[in-house]
Coordinates of C-alpha atoms in Angstrom, one line a residue:
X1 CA 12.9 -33.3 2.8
X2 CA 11.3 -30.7 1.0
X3 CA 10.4 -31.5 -2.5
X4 CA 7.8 -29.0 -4.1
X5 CA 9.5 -25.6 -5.3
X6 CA 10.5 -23.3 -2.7
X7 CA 10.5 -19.4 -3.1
X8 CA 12.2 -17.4 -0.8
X9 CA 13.7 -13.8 -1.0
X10 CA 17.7 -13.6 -1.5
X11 CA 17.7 -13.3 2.1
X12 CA 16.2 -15.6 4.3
X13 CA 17.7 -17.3 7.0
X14 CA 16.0 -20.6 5.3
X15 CA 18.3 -20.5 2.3
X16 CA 21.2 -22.8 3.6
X17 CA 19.0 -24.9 5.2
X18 CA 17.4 -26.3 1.8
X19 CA 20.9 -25.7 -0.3
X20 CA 22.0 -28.6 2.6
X21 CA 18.0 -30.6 1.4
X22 CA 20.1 -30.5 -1.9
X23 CA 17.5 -27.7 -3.4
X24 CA 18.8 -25.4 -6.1
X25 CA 18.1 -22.2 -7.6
X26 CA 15.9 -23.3 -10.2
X27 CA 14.9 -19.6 -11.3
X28 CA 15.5 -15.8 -10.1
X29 CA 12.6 -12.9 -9.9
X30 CA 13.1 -9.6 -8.8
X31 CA 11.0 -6.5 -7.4
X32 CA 11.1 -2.9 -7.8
X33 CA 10.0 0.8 -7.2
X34 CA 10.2 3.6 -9.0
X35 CA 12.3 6.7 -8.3
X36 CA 11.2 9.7 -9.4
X37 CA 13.8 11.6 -11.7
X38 CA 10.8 14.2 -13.2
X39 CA 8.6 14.2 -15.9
X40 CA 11.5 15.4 -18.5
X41 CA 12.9 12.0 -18.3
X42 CA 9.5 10.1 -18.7
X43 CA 8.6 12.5 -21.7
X44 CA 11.9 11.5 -23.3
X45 CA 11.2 7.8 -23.6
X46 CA 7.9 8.4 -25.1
X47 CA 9.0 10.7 -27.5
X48 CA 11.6 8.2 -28.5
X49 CA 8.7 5.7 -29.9
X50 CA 8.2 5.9 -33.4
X51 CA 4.0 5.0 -32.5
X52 CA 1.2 6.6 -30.5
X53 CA 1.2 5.9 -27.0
X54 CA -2.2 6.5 -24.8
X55 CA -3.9 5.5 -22.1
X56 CA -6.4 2.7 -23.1
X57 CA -10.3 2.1 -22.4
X58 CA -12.8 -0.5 -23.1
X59 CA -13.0 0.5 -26.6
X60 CA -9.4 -1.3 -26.9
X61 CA -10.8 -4.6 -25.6
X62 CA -10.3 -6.7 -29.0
X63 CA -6.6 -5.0 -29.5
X64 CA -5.6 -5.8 -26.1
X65 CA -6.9 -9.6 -26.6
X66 CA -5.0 -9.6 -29.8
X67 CA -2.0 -8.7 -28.3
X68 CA -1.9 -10.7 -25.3
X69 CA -3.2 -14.1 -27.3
X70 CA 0.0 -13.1 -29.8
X71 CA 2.4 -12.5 -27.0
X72 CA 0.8 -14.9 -23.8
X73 CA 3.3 -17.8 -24.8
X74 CA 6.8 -15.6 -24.3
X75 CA 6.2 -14.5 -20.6
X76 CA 8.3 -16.9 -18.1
X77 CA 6.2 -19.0 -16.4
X78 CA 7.5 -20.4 -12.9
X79 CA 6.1 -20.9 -9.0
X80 CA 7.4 -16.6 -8.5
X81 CA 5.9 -15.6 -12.2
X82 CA 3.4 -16.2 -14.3
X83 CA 0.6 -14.1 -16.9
X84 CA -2.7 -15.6 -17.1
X85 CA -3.9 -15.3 -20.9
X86 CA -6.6 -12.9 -20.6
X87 CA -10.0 -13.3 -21.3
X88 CA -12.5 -10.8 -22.1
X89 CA -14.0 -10.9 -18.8
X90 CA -10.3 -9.8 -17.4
X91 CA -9.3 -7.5 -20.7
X92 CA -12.0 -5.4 -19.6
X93 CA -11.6 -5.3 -16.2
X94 CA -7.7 -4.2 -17.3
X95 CA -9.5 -1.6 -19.5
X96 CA -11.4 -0.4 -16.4
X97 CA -10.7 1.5 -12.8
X98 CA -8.7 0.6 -11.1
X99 CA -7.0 -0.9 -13.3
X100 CA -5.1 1.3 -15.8
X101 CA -3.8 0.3 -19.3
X102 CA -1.5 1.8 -21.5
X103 CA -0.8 1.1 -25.1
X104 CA 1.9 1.8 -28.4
X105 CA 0.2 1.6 -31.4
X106 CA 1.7 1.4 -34.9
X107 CA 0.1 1.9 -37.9
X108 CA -3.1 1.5 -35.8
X109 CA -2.2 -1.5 -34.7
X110 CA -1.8 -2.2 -30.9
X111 CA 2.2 -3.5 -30.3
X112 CA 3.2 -3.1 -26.6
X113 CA 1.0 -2.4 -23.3
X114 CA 1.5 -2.2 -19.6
X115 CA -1.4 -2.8 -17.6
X116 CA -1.1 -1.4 -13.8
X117 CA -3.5 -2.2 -11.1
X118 CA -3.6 1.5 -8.7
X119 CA -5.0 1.4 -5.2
X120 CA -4.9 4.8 -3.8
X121 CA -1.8 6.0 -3.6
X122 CA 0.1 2.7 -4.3
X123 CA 0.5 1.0 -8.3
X124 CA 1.7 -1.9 -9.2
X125 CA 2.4 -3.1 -13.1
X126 CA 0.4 -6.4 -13.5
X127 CA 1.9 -7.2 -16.9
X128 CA 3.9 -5.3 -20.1
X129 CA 4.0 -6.8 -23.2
X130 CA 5.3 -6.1 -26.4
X131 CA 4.2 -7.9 -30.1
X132 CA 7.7 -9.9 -30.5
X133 CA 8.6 -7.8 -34.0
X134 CA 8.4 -4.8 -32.4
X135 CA 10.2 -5.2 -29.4
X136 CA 14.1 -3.8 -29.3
X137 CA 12.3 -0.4 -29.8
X138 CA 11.2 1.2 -26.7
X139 CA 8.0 0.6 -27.0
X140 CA 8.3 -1.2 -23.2
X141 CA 9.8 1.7 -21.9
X142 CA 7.2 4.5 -23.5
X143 CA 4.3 2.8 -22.6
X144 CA 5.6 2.4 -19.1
X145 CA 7.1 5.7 -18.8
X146 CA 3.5 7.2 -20.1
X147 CA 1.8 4.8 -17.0
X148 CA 4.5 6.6 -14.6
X149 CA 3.7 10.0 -15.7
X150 CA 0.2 9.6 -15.8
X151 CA -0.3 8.3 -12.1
X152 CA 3.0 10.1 -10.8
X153 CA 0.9 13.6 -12.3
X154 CA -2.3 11.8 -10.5
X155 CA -0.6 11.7 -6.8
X156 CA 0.3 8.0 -7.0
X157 CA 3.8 8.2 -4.8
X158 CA 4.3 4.1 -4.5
X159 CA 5.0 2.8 -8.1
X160 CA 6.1 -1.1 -8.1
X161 CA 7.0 -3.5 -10.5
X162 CA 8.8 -6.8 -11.1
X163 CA 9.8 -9.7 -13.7
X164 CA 11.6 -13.1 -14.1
X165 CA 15.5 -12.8 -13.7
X166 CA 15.7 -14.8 -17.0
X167 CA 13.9 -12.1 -19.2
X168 CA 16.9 -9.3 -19.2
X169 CA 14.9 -7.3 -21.4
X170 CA 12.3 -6.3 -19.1
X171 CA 14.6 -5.5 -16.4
X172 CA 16.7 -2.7 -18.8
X173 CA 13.5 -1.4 -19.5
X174 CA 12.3 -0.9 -16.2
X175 CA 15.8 0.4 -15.2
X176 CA 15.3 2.8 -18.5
X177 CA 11.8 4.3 -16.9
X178 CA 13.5 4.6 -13.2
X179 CA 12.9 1.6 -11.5
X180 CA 15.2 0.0 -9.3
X181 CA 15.4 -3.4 -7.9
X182 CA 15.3 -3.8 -3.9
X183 CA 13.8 -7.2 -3.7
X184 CA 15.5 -10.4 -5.2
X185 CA 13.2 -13.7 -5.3
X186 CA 14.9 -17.5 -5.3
X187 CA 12.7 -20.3 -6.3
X188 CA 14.8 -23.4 -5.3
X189 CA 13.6 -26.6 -6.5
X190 CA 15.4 -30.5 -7.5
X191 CA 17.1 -28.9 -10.7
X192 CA 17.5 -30.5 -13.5

């Protein structure tokens, strides 16, 4: 009998073979990629932000700590998700190729930021996070929509993405920017 957590897509073969071990769905992640609907779309989320949204370099290595220290503690945290607090060590590697950050700033001050690893032709987000008393203000969405843009204009073709099923905010906003979910992750475990 299985006893550790158990992740499995939404359809494997396996699933009614540990619902019968008495496993349950514990927690939910999904998996996306973007469709391409143009750049007027992409522009309009950014313009939307009431901040500055860039791309980020290693000059923004002390913001980006900031922000992830002030925001590390809301990501969901479970076997299929997780955020390592960064360190400086990893905030500049973020900063760096092939890595690619991009950032809202209010007032000066760093808010939200989607960090994307790119290989080639392929991207996939790594993490987006925005300062808790900002967030409900499209920050998400500009600063991925200005990612999207960026590597779409670049000749990235494969954008990906994904996030908890318990944080329904991140999935709107990824549904805002064009993503759409084609993978659905189960992590069965003893419940509670």
């Amino acid at each position: 009998m299985t006893t550790a957590a158990v992740v499995v897509r939404d359809d494997d073969p396996r699933r009614p073979g540990l619902e019968r071990d008495g496993l349950v769905v514990v927690s939910t992640s999904w998996g996306a990629h973007h469709v391409d609907h143009g750049p007027a779309h992409l522009d309009a989320l950014i313009a939307r932000a009431d901040a500055d949204v860039a791309e980020l370099g290693p000059a923004d290595a002390d913001d980006l700590l900031a922000l992830d220290a002030a925001t590390c503690a809301d990501f969901p945290t479970g076997p299929a998700t997780s955020h390592e607090p960064l360190t400086p060590v990893t905030a500049r590697a973020a900063l760096t190729p092939p890595s690619r950050t991009f950032g809202a700033r209010v007032d000066g001050r760093l808010v939200a930021v989607t960090v994307v690893d790119v290989d080639g032709t392929h991207a996939e987000t790594a993490f987006t996070t925005t300062d808790r008393g900002y967030r409900g203000r499209g920050l998400g969405a500009a600063v991925k929509a200005l990612a999207v843009r960026t590597l779409r204009a670049e000749g990235v073709g494969t954008l990906r993405t994904g996030g908890a099923g318990e944080n329904a905010a991140s999935l709107a906003v990824n549904r805002a920017v064009g993503y759409v979910v084609d993978e659905t992750w189960l992590t069965y475990g003893r419940g509670a």
